[in-house]
PDB file of C-alpha atoms in Angstrom:
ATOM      1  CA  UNK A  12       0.000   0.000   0.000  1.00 56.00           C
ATOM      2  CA  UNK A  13       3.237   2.213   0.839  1.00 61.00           C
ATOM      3  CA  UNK A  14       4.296   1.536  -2.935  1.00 67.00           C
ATOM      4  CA  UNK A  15       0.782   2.728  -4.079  1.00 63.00           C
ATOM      5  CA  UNK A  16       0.744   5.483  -2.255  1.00 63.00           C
ATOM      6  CA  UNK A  17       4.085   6.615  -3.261  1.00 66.00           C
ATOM      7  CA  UNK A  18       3.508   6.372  -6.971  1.00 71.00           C
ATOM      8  CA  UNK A  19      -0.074   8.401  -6.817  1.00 69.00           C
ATOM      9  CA  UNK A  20       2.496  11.067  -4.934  1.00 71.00           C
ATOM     10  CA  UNK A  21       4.783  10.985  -7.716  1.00 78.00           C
ATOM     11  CA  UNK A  22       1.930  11.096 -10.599  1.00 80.00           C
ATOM     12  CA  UNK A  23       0.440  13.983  -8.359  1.00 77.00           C
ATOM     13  CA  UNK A  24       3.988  16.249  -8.949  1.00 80.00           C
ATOM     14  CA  UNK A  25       4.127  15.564 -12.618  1.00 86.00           C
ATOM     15  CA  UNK A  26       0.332  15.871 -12.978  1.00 83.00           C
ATOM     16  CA  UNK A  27       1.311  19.707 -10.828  1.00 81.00           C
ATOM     17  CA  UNK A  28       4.144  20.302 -13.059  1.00 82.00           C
ATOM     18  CA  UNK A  29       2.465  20.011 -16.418  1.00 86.00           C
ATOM     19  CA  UNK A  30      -0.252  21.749 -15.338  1.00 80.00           C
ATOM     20  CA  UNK A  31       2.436  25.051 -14.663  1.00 79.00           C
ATOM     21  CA  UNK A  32       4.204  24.312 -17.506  1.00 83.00           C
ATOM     22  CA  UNK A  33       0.516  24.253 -19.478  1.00 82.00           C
ATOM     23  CA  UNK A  34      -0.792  27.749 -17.845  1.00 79.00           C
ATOM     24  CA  UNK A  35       3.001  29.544 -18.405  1.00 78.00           C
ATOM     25  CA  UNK A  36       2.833  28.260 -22.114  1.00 82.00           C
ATOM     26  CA  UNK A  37      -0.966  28.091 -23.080  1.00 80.00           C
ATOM     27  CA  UNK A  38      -3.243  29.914 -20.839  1.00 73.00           C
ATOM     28  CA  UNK A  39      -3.249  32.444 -17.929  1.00 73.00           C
ATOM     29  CA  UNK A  40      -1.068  32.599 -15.289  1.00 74.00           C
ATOM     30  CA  UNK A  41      -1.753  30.856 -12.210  1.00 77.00           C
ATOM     31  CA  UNK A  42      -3.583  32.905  -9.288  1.00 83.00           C
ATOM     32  CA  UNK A  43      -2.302  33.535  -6.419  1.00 86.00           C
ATOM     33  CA  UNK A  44      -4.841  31.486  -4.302  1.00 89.00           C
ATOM     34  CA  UNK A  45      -2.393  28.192  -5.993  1.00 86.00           C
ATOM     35  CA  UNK A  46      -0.581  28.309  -2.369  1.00 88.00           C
ATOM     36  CA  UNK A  47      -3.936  27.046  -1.066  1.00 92.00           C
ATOM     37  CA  UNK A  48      -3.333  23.691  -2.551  1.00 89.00           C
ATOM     38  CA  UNK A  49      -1.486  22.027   0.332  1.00 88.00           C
ATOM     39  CA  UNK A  50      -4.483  23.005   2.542  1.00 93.00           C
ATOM     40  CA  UNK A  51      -7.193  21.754   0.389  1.00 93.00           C
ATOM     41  CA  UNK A  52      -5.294  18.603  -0.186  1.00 91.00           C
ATOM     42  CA  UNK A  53      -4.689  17.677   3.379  1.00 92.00           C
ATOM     43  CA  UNK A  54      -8.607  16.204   3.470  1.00 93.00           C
ATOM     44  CA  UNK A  55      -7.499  13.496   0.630  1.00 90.00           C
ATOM     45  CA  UNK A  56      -4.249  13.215   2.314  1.00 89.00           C
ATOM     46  CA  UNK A  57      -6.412  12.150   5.778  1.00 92.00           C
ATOM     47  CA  UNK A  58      -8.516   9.844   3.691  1.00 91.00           C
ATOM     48  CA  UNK A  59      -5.573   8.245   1.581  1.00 87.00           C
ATOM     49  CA  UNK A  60      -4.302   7.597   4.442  1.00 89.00           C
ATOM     50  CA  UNK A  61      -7.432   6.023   6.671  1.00 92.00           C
ATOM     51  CA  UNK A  62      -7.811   3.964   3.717  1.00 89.00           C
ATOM     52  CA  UNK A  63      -4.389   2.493   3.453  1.00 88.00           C
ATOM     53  CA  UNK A  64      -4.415   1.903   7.097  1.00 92.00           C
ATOM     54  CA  UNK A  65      -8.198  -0.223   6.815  1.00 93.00           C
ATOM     55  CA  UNK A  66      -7.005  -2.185   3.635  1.00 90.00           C
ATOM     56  CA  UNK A  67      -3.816  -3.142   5.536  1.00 89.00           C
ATOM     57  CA  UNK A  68      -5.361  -4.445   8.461  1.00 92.00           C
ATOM     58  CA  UNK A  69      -8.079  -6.440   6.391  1.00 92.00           C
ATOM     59  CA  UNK A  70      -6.148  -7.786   3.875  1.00 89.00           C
ATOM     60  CA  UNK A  71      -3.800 -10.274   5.466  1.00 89.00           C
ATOM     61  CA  UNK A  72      -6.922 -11.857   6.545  1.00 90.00           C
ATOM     62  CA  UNK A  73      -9.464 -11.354   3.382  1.00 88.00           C
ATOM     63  CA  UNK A  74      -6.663 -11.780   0.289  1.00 85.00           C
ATOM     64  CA  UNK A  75      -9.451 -10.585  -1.986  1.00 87.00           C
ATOM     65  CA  UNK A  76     -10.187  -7.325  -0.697  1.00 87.00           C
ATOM     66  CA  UNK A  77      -7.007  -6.043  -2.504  1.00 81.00           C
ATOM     67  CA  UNK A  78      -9.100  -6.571  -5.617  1.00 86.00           C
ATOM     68  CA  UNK A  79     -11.945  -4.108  -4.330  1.00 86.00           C
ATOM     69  CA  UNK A  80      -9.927  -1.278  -4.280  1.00 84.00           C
ATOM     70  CA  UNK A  81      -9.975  -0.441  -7.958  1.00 86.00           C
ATOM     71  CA  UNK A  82     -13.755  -0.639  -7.940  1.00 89.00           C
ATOM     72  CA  UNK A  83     -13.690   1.599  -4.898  1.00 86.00           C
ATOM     73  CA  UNK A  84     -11.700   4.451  -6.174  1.00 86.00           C
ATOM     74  CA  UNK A  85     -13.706   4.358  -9.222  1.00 89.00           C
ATOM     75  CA  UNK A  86     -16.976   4.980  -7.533  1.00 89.00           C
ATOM     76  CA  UNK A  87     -15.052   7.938  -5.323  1.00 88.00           C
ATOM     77  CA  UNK A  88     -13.972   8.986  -8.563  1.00 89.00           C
ATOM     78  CA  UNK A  89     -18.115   8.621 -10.493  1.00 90.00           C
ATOM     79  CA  UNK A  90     -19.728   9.837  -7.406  1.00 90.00           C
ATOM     80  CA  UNK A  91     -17.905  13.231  -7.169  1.00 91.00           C
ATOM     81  CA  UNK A  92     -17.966  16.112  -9.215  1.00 92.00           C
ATOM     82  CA  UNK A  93     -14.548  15.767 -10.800  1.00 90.00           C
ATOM     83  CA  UNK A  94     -15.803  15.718 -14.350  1.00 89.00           C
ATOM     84  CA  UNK A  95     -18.513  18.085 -13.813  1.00 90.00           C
ATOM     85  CA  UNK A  96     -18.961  21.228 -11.257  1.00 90.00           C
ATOM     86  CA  UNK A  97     -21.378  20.349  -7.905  1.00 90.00           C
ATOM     87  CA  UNK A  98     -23.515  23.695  -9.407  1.00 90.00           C
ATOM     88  CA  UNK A  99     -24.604  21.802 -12.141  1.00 92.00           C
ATOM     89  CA  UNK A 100     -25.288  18.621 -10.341  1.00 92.00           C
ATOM     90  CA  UNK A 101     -29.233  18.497  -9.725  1.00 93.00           C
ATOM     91  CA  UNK A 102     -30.342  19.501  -5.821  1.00 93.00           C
ATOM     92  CA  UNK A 103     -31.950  16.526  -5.288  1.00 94.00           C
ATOM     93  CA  UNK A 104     -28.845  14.665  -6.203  1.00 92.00           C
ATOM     94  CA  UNK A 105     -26.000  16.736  -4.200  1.00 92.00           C
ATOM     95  CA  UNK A 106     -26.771  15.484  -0.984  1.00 92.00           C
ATOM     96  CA  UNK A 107     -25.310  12.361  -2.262  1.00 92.00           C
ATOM     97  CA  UNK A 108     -22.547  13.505  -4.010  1.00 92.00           C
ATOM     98  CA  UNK A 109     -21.638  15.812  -0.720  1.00 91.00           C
ATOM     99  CA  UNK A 110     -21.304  12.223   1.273  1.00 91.00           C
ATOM    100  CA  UNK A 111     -18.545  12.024  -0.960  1.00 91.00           C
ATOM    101  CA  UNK A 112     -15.445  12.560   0.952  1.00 88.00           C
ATOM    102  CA  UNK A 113     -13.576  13.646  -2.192  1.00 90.00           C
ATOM    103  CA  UNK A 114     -16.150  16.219  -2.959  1.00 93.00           C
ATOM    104  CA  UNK A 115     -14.734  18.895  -0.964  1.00 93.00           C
ATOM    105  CA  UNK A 116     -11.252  18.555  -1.890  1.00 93.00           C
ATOM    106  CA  UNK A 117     -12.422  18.580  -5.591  1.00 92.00           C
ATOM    107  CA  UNK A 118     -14.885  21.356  -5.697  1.00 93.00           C
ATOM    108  CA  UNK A 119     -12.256  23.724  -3.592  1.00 94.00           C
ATOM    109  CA  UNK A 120      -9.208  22.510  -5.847  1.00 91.00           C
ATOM    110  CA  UNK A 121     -11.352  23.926  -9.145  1.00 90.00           C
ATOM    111  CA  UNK A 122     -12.135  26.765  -6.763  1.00 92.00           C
ATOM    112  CA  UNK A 123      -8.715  27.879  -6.319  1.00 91.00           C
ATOM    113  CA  UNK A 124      -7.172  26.521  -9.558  1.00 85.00           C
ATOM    114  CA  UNK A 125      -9.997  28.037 -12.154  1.00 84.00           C
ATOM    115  CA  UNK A 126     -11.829  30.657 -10.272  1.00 88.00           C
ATOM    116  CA  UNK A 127      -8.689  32.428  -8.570  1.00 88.00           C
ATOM    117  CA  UNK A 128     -10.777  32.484  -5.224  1.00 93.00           C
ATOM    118  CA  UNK A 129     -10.053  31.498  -1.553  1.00 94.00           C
ATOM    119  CA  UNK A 130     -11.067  28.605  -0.759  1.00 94.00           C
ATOM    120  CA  UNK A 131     -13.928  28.017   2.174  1.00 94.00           C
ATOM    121  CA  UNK A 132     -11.463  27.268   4.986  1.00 95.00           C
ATOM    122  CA  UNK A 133     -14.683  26.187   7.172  1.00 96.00           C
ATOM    123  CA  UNK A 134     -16.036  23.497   4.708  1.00 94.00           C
ATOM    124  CA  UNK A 135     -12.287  22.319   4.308  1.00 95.00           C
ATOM    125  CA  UNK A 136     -11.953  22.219   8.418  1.00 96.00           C
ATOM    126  CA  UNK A 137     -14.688  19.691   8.817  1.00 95.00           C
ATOM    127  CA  UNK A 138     -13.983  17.853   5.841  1.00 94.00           C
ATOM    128  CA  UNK A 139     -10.413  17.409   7.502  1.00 95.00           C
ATOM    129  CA  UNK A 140     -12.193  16.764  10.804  1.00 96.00           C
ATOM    130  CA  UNK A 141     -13.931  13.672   9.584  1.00 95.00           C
ATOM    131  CA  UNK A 142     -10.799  12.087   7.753  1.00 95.00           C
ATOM    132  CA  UNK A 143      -8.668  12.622  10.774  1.00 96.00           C
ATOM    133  CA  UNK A 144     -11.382  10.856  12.538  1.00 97.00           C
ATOM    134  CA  UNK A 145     -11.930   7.976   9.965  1.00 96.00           C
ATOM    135  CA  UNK A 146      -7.826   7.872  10.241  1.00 96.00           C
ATOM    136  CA  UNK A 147      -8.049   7.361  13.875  1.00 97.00           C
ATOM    137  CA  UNK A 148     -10.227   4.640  13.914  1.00 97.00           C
ATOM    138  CA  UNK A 149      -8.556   2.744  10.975  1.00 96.00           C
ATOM    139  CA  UNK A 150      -4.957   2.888  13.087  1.00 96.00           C
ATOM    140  CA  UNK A 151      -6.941   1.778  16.046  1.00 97.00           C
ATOM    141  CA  UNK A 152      -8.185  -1.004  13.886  1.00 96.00           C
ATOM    142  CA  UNK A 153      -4.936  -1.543  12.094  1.00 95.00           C
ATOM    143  CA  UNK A 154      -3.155  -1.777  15.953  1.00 94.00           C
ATOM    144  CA  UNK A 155      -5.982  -4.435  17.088  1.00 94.00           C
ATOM    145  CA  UNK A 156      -5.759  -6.407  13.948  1.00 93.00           C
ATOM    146  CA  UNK A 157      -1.987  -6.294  13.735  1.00 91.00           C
ATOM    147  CA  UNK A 158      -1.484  -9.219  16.401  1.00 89.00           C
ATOM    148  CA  UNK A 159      -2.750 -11.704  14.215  1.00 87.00           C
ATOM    149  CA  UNK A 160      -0.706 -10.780  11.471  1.00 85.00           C
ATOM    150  CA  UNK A 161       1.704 -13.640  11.728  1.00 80.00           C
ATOM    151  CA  UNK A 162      -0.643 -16.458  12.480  1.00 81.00           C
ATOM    152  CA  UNK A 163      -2.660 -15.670   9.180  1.00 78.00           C
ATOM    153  CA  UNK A 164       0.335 -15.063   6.811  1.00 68.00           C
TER     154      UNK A 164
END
């Protein structure tokens, strides 16, 4: 999961670079509100992270649980509003799409990225509130689960 993790980080810094390189060749220059981008990651940081923790613990005791992982960072990926803004997303649908823990980090990305505005530092606060809490209870979970490690291996 380290390894994983590690190579999303690296496609994340290209993915960053190119998209400099693309605005300082093609388009506009970045606004300032780009030194944001740490903040508004940290919530997908949190979750990354409360995920890799859960799959760890699980895994060496349900081997095919590593293949559920590609179907469930698709539907993070279909049930956000990466392809499309939340605005545009129907009202009776958004609730949904809000449960999404990706949606804030996503919606405050193309905030600060496309609009040039601040992000809403309260909306990213309890989005990072819940992922540091779903990241507590998955290294509690990981530390309980981790004594059986060796007998199921």
């Amino acid at each position: 999961f380290v390894a994983v993790a590690a190579s999303v980080d690296v496609q994340l810094l290209i993915g960053l670079w190119l998209l400099v390189a693309g605005t300082l060749v093609f388009g506009p220059s970045l606004s300032w509100t780009f030194v944001w981008m740490p903040v508004v990651m940290l919530p997908a940081l949190l979750l990354a992270l409360a995920l890799m923790f859960f799959f760890g613990a699980v895994t060496p005791y349900l081997r095919d649980v590593g293949a559920l992982i590609p179907f469930i960072s698709t539907a993070l990926l279909f049930f956000s509003p990466a392809f499309i803004p939340l605005a545009v997303i129907p009202t009776e649908y958004q609730p949904y799409i809000m449960a999404n823990p990706l949606t804030v980090t996503i919606e405050s990305l193309r905030t600060i990225l496309f609009l040039g505005i601040s992000p809403d530092l309260r909306t990213i606060a309890i989005s990072c509130g819940w992922t540091a809490m779903a990241l507590a209870v998955a290294i509690v979970f990981f530390r309980r689960a981790k004594s059986g490690f060796a007998d199921v291996v």
